[in-house]
PDB file of C-alpha atoms in Angstrom:
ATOM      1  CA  UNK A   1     -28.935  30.100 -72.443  1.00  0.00           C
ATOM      2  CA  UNK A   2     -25.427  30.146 -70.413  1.00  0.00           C
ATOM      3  CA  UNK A   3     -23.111  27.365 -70.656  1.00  0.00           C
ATOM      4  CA  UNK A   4     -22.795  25.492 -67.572  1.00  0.00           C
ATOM      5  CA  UNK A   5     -19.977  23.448 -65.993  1.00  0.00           C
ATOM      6  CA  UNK A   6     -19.728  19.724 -67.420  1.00  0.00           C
ATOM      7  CA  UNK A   7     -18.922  17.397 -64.137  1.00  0.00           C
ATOM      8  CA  UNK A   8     -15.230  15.907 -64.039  1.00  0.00           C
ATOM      9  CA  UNK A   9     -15.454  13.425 -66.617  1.00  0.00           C
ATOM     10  CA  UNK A  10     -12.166  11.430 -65.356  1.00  0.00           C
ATOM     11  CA  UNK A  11     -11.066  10.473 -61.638  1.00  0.00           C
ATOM     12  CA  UNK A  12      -9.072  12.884 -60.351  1.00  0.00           C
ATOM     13  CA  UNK A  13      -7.502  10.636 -57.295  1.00  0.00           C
ATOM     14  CA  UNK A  14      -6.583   7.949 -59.726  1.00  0.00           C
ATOM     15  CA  UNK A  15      -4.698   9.431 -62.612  1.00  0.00           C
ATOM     16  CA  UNK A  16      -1.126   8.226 -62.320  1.00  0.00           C
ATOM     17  CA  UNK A  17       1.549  10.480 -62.495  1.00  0.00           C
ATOM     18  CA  UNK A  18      -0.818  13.340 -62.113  1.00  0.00           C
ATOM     19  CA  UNK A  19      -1.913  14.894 -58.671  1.00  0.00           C
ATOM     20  CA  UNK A  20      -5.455  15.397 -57.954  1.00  0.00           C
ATOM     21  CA  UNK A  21      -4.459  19.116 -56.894  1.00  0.00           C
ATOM     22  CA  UNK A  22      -3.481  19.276 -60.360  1.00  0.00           C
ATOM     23  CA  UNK A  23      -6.341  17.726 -62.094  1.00  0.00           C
ATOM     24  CA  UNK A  24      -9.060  19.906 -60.312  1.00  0.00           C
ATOM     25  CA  UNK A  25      -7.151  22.934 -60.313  1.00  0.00           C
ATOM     26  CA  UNK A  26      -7.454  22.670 -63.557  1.00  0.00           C
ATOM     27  CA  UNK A  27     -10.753  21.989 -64.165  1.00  0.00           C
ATOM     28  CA  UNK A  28     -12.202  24.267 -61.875  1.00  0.00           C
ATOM     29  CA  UNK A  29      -9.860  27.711 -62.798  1.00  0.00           C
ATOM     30  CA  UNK A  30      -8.735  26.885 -66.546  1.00  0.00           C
ATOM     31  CA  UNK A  31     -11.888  24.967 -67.398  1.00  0.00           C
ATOM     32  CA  UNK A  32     -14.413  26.718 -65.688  1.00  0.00           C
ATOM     33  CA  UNK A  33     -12.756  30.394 -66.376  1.00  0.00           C
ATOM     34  CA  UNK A  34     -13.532  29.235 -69.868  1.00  0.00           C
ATOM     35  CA  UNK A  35     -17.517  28.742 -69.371  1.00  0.00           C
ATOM     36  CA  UNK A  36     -17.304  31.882 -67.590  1.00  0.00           C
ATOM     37  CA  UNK A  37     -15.657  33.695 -70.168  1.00  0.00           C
ATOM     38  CA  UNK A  38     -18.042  32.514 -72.866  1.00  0.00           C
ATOM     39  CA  UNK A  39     -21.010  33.372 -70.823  1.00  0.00           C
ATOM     40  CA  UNK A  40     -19.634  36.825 -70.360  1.00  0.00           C
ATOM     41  CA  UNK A  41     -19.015  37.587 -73.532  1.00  0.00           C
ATOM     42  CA  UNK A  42     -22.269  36.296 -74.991  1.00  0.00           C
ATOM     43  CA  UNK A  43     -24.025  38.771 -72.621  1.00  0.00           C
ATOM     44  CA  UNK A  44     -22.142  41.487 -73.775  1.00  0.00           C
ATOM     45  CA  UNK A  45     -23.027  40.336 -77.814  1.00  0.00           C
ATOM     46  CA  UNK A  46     -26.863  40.410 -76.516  1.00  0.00           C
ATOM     47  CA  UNK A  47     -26.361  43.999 -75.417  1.00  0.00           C
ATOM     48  CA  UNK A  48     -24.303  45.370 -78.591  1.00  0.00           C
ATOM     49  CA  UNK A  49     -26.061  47.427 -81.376  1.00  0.00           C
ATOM     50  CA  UNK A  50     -24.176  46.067 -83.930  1.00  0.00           C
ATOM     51  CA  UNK A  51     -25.688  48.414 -86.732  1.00  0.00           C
ATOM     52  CA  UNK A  52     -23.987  51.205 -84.638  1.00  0.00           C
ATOM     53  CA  UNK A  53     -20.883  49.215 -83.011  1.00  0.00           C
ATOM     54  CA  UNK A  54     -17.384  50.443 -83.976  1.00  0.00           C
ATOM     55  CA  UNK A  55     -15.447  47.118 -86.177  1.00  0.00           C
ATOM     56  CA  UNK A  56     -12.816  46.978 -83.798  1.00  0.00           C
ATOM     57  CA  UNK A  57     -14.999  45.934 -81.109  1.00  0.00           C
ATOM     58  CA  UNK A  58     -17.097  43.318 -82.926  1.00  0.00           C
ATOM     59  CA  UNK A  59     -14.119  41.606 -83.723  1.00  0.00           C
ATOM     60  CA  UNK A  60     -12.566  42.068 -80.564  1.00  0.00           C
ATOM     61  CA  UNK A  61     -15.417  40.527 -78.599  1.00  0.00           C
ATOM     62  CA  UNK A  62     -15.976  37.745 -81.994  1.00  0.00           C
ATOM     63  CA  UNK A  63     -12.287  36.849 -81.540  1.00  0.00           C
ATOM     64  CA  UNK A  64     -12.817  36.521 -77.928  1.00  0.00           C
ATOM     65  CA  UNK A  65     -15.693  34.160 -78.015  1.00  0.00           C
ATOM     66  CA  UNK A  66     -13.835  31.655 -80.250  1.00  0.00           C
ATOM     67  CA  UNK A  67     -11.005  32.005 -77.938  1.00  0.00           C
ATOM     68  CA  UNK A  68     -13.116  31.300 -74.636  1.00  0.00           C
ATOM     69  CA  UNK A  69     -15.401  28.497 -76.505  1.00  0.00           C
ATOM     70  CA  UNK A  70     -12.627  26.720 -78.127  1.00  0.00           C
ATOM     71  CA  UNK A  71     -11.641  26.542 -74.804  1.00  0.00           C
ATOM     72  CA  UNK A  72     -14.058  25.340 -73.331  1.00  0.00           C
ATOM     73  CA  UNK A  73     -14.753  22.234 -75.953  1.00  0.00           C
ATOM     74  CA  UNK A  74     -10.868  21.552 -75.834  1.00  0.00           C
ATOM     75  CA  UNK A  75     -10.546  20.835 -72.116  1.00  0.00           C
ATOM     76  CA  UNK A  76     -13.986  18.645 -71.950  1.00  0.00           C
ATOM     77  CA  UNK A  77     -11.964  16.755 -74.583  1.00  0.00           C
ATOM     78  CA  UNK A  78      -8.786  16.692 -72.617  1.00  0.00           C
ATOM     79  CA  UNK A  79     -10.449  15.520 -69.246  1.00  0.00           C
ATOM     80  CA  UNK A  80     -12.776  13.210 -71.529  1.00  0.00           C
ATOM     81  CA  UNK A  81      -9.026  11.635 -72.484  1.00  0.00           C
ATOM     82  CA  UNK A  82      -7.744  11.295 -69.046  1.00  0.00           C
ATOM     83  CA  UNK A  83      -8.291   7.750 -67.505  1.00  0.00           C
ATOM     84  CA  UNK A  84      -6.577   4.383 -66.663  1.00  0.00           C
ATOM     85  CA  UNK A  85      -3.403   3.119 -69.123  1.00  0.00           C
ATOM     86  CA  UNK A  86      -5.081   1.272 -72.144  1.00  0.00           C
ATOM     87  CA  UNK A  87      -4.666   1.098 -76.156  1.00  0.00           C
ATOM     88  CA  UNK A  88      -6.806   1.639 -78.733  1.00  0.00           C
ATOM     89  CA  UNK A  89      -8.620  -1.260 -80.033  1.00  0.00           C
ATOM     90  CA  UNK A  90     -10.202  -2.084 -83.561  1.00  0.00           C
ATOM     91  CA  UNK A  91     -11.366   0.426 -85.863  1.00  0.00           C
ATOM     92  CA  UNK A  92      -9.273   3.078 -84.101  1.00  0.00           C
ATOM     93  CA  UNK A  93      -6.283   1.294 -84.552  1.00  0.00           C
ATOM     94  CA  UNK A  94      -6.545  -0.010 -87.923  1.00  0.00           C
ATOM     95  CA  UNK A  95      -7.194   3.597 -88.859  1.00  0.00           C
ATOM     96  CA  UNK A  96      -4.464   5.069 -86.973  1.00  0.00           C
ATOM     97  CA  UNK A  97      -2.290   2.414 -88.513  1.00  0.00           C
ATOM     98  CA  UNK A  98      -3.714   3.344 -92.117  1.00  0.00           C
ATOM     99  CA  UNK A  99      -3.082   6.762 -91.719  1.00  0.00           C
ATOM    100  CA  UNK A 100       0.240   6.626 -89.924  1.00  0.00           C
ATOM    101  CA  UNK A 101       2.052   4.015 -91.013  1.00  0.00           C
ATOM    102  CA  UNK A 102       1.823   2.163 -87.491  1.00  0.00           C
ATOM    103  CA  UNK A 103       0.454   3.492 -83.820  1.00  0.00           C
ATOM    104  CA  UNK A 104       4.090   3.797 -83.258  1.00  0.00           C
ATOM    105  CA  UNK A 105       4.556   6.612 -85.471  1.00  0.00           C
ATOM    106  CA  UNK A 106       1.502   7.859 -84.563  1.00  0.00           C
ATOM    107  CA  UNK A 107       2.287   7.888 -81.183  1.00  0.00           C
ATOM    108  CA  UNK A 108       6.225   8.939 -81.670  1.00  0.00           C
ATOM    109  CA  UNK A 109       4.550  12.591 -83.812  1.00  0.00           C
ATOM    110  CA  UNK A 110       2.089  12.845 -81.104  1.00  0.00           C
ATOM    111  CA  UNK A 111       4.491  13.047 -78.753  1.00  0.00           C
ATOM    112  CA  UNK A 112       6.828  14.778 -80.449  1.00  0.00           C
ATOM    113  CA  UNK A 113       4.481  17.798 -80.828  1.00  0.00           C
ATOM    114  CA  UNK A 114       3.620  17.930 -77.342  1.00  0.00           C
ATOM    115  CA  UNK A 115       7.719  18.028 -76.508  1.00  0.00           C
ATOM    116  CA  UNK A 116       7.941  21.094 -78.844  1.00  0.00           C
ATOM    117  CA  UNK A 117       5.055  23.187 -77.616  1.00  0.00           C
ATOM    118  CA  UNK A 118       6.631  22.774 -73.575  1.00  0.00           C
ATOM    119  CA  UNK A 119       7.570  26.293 -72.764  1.00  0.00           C
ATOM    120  CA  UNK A 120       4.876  27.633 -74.917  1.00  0.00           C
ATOM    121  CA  UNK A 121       1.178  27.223 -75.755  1.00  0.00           C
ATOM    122  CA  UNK A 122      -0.952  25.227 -77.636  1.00  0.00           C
ATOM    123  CA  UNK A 123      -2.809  22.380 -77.849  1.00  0.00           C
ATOM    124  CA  UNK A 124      -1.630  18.852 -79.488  1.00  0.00           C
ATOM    125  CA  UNK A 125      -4.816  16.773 -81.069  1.00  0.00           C
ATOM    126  CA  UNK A 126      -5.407  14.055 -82.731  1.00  0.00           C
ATOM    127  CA  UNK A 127      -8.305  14.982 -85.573  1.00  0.00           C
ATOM    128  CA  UNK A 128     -10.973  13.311 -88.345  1.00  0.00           C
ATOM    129  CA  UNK A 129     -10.826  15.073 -91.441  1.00  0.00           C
ATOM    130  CA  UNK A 130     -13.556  14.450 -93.461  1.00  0.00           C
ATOM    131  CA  UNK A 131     -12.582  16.220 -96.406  1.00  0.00           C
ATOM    132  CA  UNK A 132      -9.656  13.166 -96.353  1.00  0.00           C
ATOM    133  CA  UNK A 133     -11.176  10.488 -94.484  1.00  0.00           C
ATOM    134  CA  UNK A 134      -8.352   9.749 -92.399  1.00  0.00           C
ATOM    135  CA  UNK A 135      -6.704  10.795 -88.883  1.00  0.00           C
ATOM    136  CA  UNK A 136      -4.177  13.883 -89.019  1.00  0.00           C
ATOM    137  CA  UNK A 137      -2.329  15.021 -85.761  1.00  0.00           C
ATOM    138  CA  UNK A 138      -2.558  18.540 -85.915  1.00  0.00           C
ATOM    139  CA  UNK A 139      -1.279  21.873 -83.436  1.00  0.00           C
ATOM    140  CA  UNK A 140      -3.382  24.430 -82.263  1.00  0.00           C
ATOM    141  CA  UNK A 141      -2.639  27.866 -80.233  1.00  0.00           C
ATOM    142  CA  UNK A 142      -4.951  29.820 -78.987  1.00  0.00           C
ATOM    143  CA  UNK A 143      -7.160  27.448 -78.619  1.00  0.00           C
ATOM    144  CA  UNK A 144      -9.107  27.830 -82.021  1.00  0.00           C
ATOM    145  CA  UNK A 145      -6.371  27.387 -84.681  1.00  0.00           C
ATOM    146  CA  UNK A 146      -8.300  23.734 -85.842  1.00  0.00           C
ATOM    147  CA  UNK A 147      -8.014  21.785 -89.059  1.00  0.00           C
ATOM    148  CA  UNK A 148     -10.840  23.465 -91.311  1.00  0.00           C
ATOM    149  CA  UNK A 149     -13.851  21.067 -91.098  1.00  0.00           C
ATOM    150  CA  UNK A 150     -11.758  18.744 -88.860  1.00  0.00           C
ATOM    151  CA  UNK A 151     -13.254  17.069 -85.332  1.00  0.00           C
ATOM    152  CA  UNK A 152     -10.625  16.410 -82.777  1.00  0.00           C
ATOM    153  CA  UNK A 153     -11.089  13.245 -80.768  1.00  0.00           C
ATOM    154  CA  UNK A 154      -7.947  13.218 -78.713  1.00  0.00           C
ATOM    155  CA  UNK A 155      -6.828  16.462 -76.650  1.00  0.00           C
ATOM    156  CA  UNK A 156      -3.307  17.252 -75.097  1.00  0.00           C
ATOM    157  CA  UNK A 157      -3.346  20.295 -73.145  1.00  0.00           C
ATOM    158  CA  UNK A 158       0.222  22.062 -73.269  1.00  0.00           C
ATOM    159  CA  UNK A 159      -0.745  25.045 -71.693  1.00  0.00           C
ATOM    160  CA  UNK A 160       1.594  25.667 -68.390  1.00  0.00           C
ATOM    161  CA  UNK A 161      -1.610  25.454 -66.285  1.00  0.00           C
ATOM    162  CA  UNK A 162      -2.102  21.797 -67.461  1.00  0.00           C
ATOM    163  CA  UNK A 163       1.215  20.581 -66.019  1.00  0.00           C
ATOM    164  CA  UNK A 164       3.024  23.284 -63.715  1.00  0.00           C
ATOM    165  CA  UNK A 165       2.018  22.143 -60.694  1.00  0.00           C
ATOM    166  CA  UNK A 166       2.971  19.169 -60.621  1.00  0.00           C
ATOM    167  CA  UNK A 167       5.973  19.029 -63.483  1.00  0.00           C
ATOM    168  CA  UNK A 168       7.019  22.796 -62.936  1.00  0.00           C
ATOM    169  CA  UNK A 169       9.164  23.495 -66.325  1.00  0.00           C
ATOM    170  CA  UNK A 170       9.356  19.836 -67.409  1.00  0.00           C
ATOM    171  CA  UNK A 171       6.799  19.821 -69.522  1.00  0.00           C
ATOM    172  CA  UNK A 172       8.769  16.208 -71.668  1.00  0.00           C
ATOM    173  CA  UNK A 173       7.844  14.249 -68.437  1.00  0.00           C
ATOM    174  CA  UNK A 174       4.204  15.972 -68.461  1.00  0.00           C
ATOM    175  CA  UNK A 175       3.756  14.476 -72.147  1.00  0.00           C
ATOM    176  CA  UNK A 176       5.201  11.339 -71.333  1.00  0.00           C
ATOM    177  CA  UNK A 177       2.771  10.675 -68.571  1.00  0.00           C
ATOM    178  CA  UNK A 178      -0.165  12.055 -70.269  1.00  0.00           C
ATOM    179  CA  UNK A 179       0.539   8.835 -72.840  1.00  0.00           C
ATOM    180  CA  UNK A 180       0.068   6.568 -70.169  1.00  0.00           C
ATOM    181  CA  UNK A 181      -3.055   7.862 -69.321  1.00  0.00           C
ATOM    182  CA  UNK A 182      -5.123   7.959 -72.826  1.00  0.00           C
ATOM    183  CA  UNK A 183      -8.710   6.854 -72.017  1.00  0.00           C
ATOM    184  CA  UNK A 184      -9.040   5.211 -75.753  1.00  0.00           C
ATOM    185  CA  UNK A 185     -12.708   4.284 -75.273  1.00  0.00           C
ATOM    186  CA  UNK A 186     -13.876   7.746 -75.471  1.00  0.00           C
ATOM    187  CA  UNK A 187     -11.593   8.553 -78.558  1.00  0.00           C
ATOM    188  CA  UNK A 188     -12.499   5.330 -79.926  1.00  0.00           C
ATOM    189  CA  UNK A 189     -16.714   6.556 -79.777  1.00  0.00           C
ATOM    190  CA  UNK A 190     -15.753   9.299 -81.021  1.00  0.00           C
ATOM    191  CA  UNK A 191     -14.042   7.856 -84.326  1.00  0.00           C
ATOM    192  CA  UNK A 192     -17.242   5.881 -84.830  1.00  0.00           C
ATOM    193  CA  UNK A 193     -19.567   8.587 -84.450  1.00  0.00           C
ATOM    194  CA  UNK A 194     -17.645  10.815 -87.424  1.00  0.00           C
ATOM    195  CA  UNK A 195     -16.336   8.070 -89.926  1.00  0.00           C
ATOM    196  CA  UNK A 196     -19.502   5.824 -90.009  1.00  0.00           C
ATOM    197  CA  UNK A 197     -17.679   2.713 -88.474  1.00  0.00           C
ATOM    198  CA  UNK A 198     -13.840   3.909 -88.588  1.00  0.00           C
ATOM    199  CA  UNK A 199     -11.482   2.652 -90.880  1.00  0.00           C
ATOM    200  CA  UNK A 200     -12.761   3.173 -94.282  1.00  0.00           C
TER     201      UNK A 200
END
Protein backbone atom coordinates (compact mmCIF):
# COMPACT_ATOMS: atom_id res chain seq x y z
CA UNK A 1 0.00 0.00 0.00
CA UNK A 2 1.77 3.54 -0.89
CA UNK A 3 2.80 5.80 1.75
CA UNK A 4 0.85 8.86 1.86
CA UNK A 5 1.61 12.44 2.98
CA UNK A 6 1.29 12.96 6.92
CA UNK A 7 -0.52 16.62 7.35
CA UNK A 8 1.86 19.48 8.76
CA UNK A 9 2.17 18.46 12.18
CA UNK A 10 3.47 22.08 13.44
CA UNK A 11 2.13 25.71 12.47
CA UNK A 12 3.86 26.94 9.83
CA UNK A 13 2.80 30.87 10.34
CA UNK A 14 3.87 30.71 13.92
CA UNK A 15 7.33 29.28 14.15
CA UNK A 16 9.62 32.10 15.21
CA UNK A 17 12.58 32.76 13.47
CA UNK A 18 11.46 30.54 10.69
CA UNK A 19 9.36 31.72 7.59
CA UNK A 20 6.35 29.89 6.63
CA UNK A 21 7.84 29.86 2.93
CA UNK A 22 10.43 27.95 4.55
CA UNK A 23 8.53 25.57 6.63
CA UNK A 24 6.19 24.37 3.73
CA UNK A 25 8.72 24.40 1.19
CA UNK A 26 10.04 22.04 3.01
CA UNK A 27 7.51 19.86 3.76
CA UNK A 28 5.95 19.75 0.58
CA UNK A 29 9.43 19.24 -1.84
CA UNK A 30 11.95 17.60 0.79
CA UNK A 31 9.24 15.79 2.73
CA UNK A 32 6.95 14.82 0.25
CA UNK A 33 9.85 13.98 -2.52
CA UNK A 34 10.62 11.48 0.18
CA UNK A 35 7.04 9.59 0.18
CA UNK A 36 7.35 9.81 -3.42
CA UNK A 37 10.58 8.33 -3.64
CA UNK A 38 9.66 5.42 -1.38
CA UNK A 39 6.55 4.74 -3.28
CA UNK A 40 8.56 4.62 -6.44
CA UNK A 41 10.92 2.48 -5.50
CA UNK A 42 8.65 -0.04 -3.80
CA UNK A 43 6.88 -0.36 -7.20
CA UNK A 44 9.86 -1.03 -8.90
CA UNK A 45 10.84 -3.98 -5.94
CA UNK A 46 7.16 -5.43 -6.82
CA UNK A 47 8.19 -5.68 -10.46
CA UNK A 48 11.90 -7.17 -9.97
CA UNK A 49 12.61 -10.96 -10.46
CA UNK A 50 14.95 -11.10 -7.92
CA UNK A 51 15.96 -14.86 -8.64
CA UNK A 52 17.17 -13.39 -12.02
CA UNK A 53 18.14 -9.63 -10.96
CA UNK A 54 21.82 -8.64 -11.38
CA UNK A 55 23.37 -7.78 -7.32
CA UNK A 56 24.20 -4.45 -8.26
CA UNK A 57 20.75 -3.50 -8.79
CA UNK A 58 19.14 -5.08 -5.71
CA UNK A 59 21.34 -3.20 -3.70
CA UNK A 60 21.11 -0.21 -5.59
CA UNK A 61 17.34 0.01 -5.36
CA UNK A 62 17.69 -1.68 -1.29
CA UNK A 63 20.09 1.21 -0.57
CA UNK A 64 17.72 3.55 -2.11
CA UNK A 65 14.70 2.61 -0.15
CA UNK A 66 16.47 3.10 3.22
CA UNK A 67 17.66 6.31 1.90
CA UNK A 68 14.07 7.61 0.77
CA UNK A 69 12.27 5.95 4.03
CA UNK A 70 14.71 7.15 6.50
CA UNK A 71 13.74 10.15 5.05
CA UNK A 72 10.67 10.17 5.25
CA UNK A 73 10.42 9.05 9.21
CA UNK A 74 13.21 11.75 9.92
CA UNK A 75 11.33 14.82 8.71
CA UNK A 76 7.79 13.66 10.37
CA UNK A 77 10.11 13.74 13.41
CA UNK A 78 11.60 17.07 12.63
CA UNK A 79 8.18 18.87 11.90
CA UNK A 80 6.72 16.71 14.93
CA UNK A 81 9.66 18.89 16.94
CA UNK A 82 8.81 22.22 15.59
CA UNK A 83 6.41 24.28 17.87
CA UNK A 84 6.22 27.16 20.45
CA UNK A 85 9.57 27.83 22.91
CA UNK A 86 9.16 25.37 25.94
CA UNK A 87 11.48 22.86 28.10
CA UNK A 88 11.27 19.55 28.81
CA UNK A 89 9.53 18.61 31.89
CA UNK A 90 9.79 15.48 34.28
CA UNK A 91 10.88 12.22 33.19
CA UNK A 92 12.53 13.75 30.11
CA UNK A 93 14.53 15.91 32.02
CA UNK A 94 15.61 13.86 34.81
CA UNK A 95 16.77 11.47 32.12
CA UNK A 96 18.47 13.91 30.03
CA UNK A 97 20.09 15.13 33.20
CA UNK A 98 21.11 11.39 34.12
CA UNK A 99 22.54 10.78 30.98
CA UNK A 100 24.22 14.11 30.36
CA UNK A 101 25.34 15.41 33.25
CA UNK A 102 22.75 18.44 33.10
CA UNK A 103 20.24 19.69 30.06
CA UNK A 104 22.94 22.18 29.68
CA UNK A 105 25.37 19.87 28.36
CA UNK A 106 22.90 18.19 26.69
CA UNK A 107 21.82 21.03 25.02
CA UNK A 108 25.54 22.69 24.54
CA UNK A 109 26.52 18.82 22.36
CA UNK A 110 23.27 19.13 20.68
CA UNK A 111 24.05 22.17 19.45
CA UNK A 112 27.34 21.75 18.90
CA UNK A 113 26.68 18.94 16.36
CA UNK A 114 24.27 20.82 14.47
CA UNK A 115 27.13 23.86 14.16
CA UNK A 116 29.51 21.22 12.67
CA UNK A 117 27.30 19.55 10.12
CA UNK A 118 26.35 23.50 8.54
CA UNK A 119 27.86 23.34 5.13
CA UNK A 120 27.26 19.69 4.92
CA UNK A 121 24.62 17.01 5.52
CA UNK A 122 23.22 15.14 8.08
CA UNK A 123 20.91 14.91 10.57
CA UNK A 124 21.50 15.78 14.50
CA UNK A 125 19.09 13.51 16.94
CA UNK A 126 18.56 12.99 20.10
CA UNK A 127 18.01 8.89 20.57
CA UNK A 128 16.75 5.94 23.27
CA UNK A 129 19.03 3.20 23.29
CA UNK A 130 17.69 0.35 24.70
CA UNK A 131 20.55 -1.78 24.68
CA UNK A 132 21.82 1.16 27.43
CA UNK A 133 18.77 2.55 28.76
CA UNK A 134 19.71 6.00 28.49
CA UNK A 135 19.57 9.09 25.91
CA UNK A 136 22.68 9.38 23.42
CA UNK A 137 22.86 12.37 20.90
CA UNK A 138 23.93 10.82 17.92
CA UNK A 139 24.80 12.10 13.86
CA UNK A 140 23.38 10.70 10.96
CA UNK A 141 24.09 11.31 7.01
CA UNK A 142 22.27 10.06 4.59
CA UNK A 143 19.54 9.86 6.36
CA UNK A 144 19.85 6.14 7.63
CA UNK A 145 23.23 6.09 9.46
CA UNK A 146 21.07 5.46 13.12
CA UNK A 147 22.29 4.09 16.41
CA UNK A 148 21.75 0.17 15.95
CA UNK A 149 18.45 -0.62 17.78
CA UNK A 150 18.20 3.09 18.78
CA UNK A 151 14.66 5.28 18.41
CA UNK A 152 15.22 8.92 17.84
CA UNK A 153 12.78 11.22 19.56
CA UNK A 154 14.22 14.58 18.71
CA UNK A 155 15.13 15.51 14.92
CA UNK A 156 17.40 18.45 13.63
CA UNK A 157 17.39 18.67 10.02
CA UNK A 158 20.87 20.09 8.71
CA UNK A 159 20.30 19.51 5.30
CA UNK A 160 20.68 23.02 3.23
CA UNK A 161 17.00 22.63 2.22
CA UNK A 162 15.99 22.86 5.96
CA UNK A 163 17.48 26.34 6.45
CA UNK A 164 18.64 28.06 3.04
CA UNK A 165 15.92 29.99 2.49
CA UNK A 166 15.65 31.73 5.07
CA UNK A 167 19.44 31.59 6.75
CA UNK A 168 21.25 31.21 3.26
CA UNK A 169 24.91 29.87 4.44
CA UNK A 170 24.40 30.58 8.15
CA UNK A 171 23.44 27.55 9.10
CA UNK A 172 24.89 28.57 13.39
CA UNK A 173 21.86 31.01 13.44
CA UNK A 174 19.56 28.15 11.79
CA UNK A 175 20.58 25.84 14.90
CA UNK A 176 20.26 28.45 17.28
CA UNK A 177 16.71 29.16 16.37
CA UNK A 178 15.70 25.67 15.88
CA UNK A 179 16.50 25.49 19.98
CA UNK A 180 14.01 27.92 20.60
CA UNK A 181 11.53 26.14 18.91
CA UNK A 182 11.71 22.39 20.48
CA UNK A 183 8.08 21.19 20.87
CA UNK A 184 9.17 18.97 24.13
CA UNK A 185 5.71 17.42 24.53
CA UNK A 186 6.04 15.29 21.57
CA UNK A 187 9.69 14.21 22.51
CA UNK A 188 8.59 13.89 25.94
CA UNK A 189 5.58 10.98 24.61
CA UNK A 190 7.89 9.67 22.89
CA UNK A 191 10.45 8.92 25.86
CA UNK A 192 7.51 7.36 27.68
CA UNK A 193 6.37 5.21 25.04
CA UNK A 194 10.15 3.46 24.67
CA UNK A 195 11.55 3.52 28.35
CA UNK A 196 8.33 2.37 30.20
CA UNK A 197 7.96 5.71 32.22
CA UNK A 198 11.46 7.51 31.41
CA UNK A 199 14.08 7.80 33.75
CA UNK A 200 14.97 4.44 34.92
Amino acid sequence: MPYTMKPLSCDPARIKGMSERLIISHYENNYGGAVKRVNLIDEQLAQLEFDKAAGFLINGLKREQLIAMNSMILHELFFDGLGDQSEPRGPLHETTVRDFGSFARWRAEFVAMGKALGGGSGWVLLSWSPRDRKLVNQWAADHCHTLAGGTPILALDMYEHSYHLDFGAKAAGYVDTFMEVIRWENSEHRLKALSGGGST
